[in-house]
PDB file of C-alpha atoms in Angstrom:
ATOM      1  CA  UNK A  19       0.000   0.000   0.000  1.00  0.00           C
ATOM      2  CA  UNK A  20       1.129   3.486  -0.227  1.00  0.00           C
ATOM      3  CA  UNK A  21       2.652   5.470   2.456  1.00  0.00           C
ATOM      4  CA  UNK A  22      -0.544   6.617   3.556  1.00  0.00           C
ATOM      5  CA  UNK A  23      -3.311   5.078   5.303  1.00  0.00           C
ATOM      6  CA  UNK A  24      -7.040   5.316   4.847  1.00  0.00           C
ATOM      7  CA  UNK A  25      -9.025   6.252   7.778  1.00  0.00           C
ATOM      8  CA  UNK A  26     -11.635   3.420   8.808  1.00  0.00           C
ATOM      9  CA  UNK A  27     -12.127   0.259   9.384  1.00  0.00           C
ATOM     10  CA  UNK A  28     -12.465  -2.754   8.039  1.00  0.00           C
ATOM     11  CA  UNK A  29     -15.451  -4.481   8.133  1.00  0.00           C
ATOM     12  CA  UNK A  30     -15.462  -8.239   6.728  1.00  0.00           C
ATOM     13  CA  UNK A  31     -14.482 -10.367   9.737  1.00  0.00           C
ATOM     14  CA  UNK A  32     -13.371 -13.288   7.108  1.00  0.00           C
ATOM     15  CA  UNK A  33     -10.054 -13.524   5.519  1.00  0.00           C
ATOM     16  CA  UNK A  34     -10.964 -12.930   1.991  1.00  0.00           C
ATOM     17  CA  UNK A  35     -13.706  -9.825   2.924  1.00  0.00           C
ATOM     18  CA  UNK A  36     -11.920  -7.111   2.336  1.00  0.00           C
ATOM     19  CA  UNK A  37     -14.822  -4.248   2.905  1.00  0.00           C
ATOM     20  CA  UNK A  38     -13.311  -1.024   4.513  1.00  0.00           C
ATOM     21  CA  UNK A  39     -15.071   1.638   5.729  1.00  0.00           C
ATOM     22  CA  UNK A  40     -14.088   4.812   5.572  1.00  0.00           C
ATOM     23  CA  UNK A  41     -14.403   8.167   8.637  1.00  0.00           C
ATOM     24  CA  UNK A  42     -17.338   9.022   6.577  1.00  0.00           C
ATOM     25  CA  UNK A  43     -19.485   5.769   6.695  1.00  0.00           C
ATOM     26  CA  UNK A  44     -18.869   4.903   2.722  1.00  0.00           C
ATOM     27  CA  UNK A  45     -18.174   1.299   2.230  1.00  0.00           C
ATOM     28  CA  UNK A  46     -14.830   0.186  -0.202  1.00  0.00           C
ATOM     29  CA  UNK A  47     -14.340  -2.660  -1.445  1.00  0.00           C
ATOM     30  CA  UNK A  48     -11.158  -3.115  -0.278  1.00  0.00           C
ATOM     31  CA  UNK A  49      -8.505  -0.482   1.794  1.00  0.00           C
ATOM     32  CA  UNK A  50      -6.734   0.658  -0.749  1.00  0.00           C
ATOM     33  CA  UNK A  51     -10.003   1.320  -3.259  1.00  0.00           C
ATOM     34  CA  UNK A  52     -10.500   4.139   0.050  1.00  0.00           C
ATOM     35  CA  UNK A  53      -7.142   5.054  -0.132  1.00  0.00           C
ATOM     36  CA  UNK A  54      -7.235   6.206  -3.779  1.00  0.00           C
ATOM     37  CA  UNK A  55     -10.814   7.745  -3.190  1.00  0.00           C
ATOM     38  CA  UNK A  56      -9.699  10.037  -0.533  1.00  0.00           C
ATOM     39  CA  UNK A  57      -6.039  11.317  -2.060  1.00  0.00           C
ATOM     40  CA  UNK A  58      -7.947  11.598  -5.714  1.00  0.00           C
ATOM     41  CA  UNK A  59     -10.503  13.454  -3.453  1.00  0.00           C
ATOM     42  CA  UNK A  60      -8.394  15.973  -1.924  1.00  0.00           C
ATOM     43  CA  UNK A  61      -6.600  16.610  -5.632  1.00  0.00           C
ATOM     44  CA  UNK A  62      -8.090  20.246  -6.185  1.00  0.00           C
ATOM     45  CA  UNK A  63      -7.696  19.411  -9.874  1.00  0.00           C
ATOM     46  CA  UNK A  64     -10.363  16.665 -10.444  1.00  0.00           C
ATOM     47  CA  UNK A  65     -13.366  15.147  -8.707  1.00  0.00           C
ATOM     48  CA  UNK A  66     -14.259  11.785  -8.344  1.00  0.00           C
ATOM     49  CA  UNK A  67     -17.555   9.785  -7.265  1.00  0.00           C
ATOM     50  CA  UNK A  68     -17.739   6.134  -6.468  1.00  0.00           C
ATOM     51  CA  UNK A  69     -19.094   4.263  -9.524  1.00  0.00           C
ATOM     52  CA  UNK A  70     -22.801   2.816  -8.814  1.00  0.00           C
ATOM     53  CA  UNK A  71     -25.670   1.475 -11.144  1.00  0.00           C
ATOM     54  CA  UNK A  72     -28.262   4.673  -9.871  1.00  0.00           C
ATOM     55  CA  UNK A  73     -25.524   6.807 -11.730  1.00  0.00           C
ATOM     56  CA  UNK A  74     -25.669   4.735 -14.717  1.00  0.00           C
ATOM     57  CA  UNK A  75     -22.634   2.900 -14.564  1.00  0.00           C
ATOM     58  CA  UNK A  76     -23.169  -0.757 -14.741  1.00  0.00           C
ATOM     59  CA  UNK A  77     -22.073  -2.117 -18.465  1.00  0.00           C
ATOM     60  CA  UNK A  78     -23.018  -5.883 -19.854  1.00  0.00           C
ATOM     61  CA  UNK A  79     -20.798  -7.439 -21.701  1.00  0.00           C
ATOM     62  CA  UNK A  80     -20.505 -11.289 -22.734  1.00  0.00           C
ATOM     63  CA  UNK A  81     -18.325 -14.173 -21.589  1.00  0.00           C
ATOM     64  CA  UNK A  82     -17.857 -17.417 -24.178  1.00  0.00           C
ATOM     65  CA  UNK A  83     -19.421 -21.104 -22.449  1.00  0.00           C
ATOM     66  CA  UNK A  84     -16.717 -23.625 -23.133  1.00  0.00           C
ATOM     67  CA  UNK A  85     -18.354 -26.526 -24.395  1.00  0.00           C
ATOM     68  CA  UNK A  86     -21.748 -25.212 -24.123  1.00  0.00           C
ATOM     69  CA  UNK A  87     -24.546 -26.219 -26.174  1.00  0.00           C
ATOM     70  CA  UNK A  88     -28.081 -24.353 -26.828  1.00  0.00           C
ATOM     71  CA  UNK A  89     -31.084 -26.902 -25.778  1.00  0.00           C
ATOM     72  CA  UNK A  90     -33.092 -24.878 -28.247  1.00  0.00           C
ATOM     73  CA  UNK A  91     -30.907 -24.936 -31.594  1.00  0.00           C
ATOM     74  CA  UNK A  92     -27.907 -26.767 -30.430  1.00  0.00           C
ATOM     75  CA  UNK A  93     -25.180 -24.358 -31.247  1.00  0.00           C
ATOM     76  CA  UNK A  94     -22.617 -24.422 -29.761  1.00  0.00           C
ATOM     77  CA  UNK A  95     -21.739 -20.798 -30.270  1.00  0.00           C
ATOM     78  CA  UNK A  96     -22.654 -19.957 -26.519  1.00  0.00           C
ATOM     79  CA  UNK A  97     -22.296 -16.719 -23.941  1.00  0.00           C
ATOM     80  CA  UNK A  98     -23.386 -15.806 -21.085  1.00  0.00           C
ATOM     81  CA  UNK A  99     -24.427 -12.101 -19.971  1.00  0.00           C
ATOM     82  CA  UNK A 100     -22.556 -10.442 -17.591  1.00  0.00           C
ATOM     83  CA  UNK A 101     -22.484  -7.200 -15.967  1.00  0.00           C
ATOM     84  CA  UNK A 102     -18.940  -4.732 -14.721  1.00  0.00           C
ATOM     85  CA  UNK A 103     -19.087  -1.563 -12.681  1.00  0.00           C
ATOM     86  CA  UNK A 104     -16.240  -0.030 -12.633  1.00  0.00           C
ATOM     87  CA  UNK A 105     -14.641   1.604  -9.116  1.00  0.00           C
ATOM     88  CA  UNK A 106     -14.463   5.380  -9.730  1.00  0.00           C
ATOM     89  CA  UNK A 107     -15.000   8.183 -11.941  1.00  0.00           C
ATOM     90  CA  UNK A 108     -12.925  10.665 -12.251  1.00  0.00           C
ATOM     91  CA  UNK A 109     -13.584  13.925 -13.963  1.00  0.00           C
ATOM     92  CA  UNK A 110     -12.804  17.935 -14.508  1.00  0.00           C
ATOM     93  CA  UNK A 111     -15.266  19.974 -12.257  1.00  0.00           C
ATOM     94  CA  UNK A 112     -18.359  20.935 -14.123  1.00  0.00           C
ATOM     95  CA  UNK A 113     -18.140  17.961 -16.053  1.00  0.00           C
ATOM     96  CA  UNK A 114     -19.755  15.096 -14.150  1.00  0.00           C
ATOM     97  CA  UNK A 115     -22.380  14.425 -16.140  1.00  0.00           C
ATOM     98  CA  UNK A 116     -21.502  14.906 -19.721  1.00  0.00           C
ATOM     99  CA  UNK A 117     -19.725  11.734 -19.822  1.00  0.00           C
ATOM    100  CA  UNK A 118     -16.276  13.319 -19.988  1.00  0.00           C
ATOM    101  CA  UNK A 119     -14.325  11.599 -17.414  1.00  0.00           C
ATOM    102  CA  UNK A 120     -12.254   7.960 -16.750  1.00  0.00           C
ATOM    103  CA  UNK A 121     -13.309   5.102 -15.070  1.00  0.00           C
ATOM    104  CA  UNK A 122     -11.042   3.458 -12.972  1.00  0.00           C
ATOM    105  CA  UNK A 123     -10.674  -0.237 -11.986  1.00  0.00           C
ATOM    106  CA  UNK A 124      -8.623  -0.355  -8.551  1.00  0.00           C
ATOM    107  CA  UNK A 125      -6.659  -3.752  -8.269  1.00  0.00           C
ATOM    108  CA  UNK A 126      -4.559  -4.479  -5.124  1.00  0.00           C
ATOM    109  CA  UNK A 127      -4.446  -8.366  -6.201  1.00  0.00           C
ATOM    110  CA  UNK A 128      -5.427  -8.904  -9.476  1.00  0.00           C
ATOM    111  CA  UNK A 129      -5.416 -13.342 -10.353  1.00  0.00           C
ATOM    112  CA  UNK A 130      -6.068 -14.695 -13.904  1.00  0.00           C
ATOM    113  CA  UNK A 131      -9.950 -15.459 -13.376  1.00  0.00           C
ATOM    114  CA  UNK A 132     -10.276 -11.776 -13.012  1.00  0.00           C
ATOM    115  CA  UNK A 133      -8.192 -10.773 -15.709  1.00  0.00           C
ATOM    116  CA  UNK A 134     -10.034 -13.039 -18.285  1.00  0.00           C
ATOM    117  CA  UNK A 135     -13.390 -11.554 -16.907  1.00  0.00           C
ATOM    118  CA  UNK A 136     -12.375  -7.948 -17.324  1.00  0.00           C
ATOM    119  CA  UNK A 137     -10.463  -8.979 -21.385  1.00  0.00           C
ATOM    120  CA  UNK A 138     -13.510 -10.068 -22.381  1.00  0.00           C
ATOM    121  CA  UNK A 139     -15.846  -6.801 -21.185  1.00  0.00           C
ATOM    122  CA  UNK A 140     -12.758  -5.042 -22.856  1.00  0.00           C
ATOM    123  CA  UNK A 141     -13.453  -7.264 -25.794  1.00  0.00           C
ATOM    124  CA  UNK A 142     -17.024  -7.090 -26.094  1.00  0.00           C
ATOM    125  CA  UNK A 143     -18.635  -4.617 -23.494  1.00  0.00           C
ATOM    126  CA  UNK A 144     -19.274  -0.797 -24.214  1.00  0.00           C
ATOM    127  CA  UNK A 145     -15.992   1.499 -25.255  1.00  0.00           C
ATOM    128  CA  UNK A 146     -15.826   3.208 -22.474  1.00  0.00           C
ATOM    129  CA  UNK A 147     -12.256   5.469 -21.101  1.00  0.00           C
ATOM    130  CA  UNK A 148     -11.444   2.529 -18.345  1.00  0.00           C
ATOM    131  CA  UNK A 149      -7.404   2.748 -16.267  1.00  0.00           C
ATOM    132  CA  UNK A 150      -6.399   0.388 -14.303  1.00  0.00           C
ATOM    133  CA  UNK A 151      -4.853   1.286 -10.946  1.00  0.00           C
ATOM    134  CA  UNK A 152      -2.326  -1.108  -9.793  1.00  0.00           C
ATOM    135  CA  UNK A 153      -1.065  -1.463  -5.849  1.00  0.00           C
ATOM    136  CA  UNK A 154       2.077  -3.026  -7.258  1.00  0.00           C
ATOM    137  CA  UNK A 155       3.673  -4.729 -10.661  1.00  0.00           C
ATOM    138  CA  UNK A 156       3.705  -8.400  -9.805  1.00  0.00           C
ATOM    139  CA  UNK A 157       4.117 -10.890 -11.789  1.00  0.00           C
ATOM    140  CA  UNK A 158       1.010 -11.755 -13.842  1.00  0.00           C
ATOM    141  CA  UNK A 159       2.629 -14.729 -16.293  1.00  0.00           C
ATOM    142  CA  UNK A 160       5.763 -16.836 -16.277  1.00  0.00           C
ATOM    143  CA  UNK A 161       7.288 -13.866 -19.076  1.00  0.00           C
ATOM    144  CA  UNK A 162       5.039 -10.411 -18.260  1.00  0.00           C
ATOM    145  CA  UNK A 163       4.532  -8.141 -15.315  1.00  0.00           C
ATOM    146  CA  UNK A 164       0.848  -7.413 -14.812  1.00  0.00           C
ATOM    147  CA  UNK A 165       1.109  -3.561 -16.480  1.00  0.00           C
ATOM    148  CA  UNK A 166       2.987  -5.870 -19.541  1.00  0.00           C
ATOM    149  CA  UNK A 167      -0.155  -8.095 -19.314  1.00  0.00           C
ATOM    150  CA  UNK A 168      -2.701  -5.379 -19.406  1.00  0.00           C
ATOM    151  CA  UNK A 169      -1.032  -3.024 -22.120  1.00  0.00           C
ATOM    152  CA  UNK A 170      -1.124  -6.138 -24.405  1.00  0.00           C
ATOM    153  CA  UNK A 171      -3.998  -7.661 -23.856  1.00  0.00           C
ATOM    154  CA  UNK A 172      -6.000  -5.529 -22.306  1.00  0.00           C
ATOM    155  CA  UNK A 173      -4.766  -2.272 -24.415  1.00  0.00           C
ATOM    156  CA  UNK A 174      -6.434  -0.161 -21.762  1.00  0.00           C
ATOM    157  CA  UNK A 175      -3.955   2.567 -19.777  1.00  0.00           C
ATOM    158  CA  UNK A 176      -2.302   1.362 -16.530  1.00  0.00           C
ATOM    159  CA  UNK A 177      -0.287   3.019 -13.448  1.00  0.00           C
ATOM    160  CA  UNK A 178       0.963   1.576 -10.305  1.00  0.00           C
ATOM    161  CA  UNK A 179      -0.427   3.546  -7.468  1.00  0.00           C
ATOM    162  CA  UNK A 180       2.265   5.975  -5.873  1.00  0.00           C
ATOM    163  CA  UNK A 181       0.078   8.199  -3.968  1.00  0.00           C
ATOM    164  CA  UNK A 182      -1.476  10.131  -6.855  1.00  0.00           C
ATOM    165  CA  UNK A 183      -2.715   9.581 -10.392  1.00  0.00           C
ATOM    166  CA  UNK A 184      -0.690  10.508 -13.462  1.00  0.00           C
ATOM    167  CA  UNK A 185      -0.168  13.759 -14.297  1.00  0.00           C
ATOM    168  CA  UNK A 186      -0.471  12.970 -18.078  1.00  0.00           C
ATOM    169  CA  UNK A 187      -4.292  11.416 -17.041  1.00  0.00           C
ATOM    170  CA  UNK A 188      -5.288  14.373 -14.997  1.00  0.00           C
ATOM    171  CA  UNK A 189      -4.425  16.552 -18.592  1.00  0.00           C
ATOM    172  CA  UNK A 190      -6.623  14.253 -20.294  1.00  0.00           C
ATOM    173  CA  UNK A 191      -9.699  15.522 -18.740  1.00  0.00           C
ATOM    174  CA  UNK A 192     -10.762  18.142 -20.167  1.00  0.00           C
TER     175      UNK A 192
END
C-alpha cells in the first residue's frame, strides 16, 4: 500500500472480505479502493464519485461457455451475460455528467480469473475510457509483469499507485 493510510475500518471479519469503511461511513471494497478515493478526493484538480448502477454505470458485456450447447438450436456458439461496474470516476469539475471523465478499476491483487473476466468486457462490453490502478507490478505470467499483461492484452492505460494519479491522465480531462 502506499505510504498513507485510509481512515476506517475494516469491516469483513473473514479472511478474503476485504470491505473497509471509511471516517465518513462509505463502504470500499477493499482499503486501498478508500485510499485512492480520498487522495484523488483531496486533488483540487479533479473530482471523483464512487461508480454505482443509480448513476448509470453498470455495463453488460458477454463471456464465451466452453463446451456449451443451446437446448433450443444446439449451437454451440454460446455466452453468457454479464455485468462490470467499474470503481471510480474521475472527472474535470463541471463535467460530471456529460460523460467526460475515466473510469477506474482499482486492483490491489489482481489473479487470472479476473483478468479473463475484465479482457472479455474489454473485448465485447461498451468502449468506455477505463485505467487500471495497480497497488504493485507483480508478476502476472511466467514472461510479463501485470502492467505488460494489461497493455497487451487488455490495451487499456495502466499506473501503479504511488500516492497520486498521473499527471499525463489528470491533462486528459478536459
Amino acid at each position: 500500500m502506499s505510504k498513507s493510510r485510509a481512515s476506517g475500518r475494516r469491516l469483513g471479519t473473514k479472511r478474503n472480505d476485504r470491505r473497509w469503511e471509511d471516517g465518513d461511513g462509505n463502504v470500499f471494497a477493499s482499503e486501498l479502493e478508500a485510499v485512492i478515493f480520498a487522495s484523488i478526493k483531496a486533488d483540487a484538480r479533479v473530482r471523483v464519485r464512487r461508480c454505482s448502477a443509480e448513476e448509470g454505470d453498470t455495463f453488460n458485456y458477454r463471456t464465451p461457455i466452453n463446451s456449451g450447447v443451446c437446448n433450443g438450436c444446439g449451437l454451440r456458439d454460446v455466452v453468457q451475460e454479464r455485468t462490470y461496474t467499474p470503481d471510480l470516476f474521475v472527472y474535470r469539475e463541471g463535467s460530471g455528467h456529460d460523460g467526460r471523465g475515466v473510469y477506474l478499476e482499482v486492483k490491489g491483487y489482481f489473479p487470472a480469473d479476473k483478468r479473463n473476466l475484465l479482457r472479455h468486457f474489454v473485448k465485447t462490453g461498451p468502449s468506455i475510457d477505463l485505467r487500471i490502478v495497480l497497488q504493485r507490478d507483480a508478476k502476472a505470467t511466467r514472461n510479463s509483469r501485470l502492467t505488460e499483461y494489461i497493455a497487451k492484452y487488455l490495451k487499456v492505460p495502466v499506473c501503479v499507485w504511488n500516492g497520486k494519479l498521473p499527471d499525463a491522465w489528470i491533462k486528459e480531462l478536459k
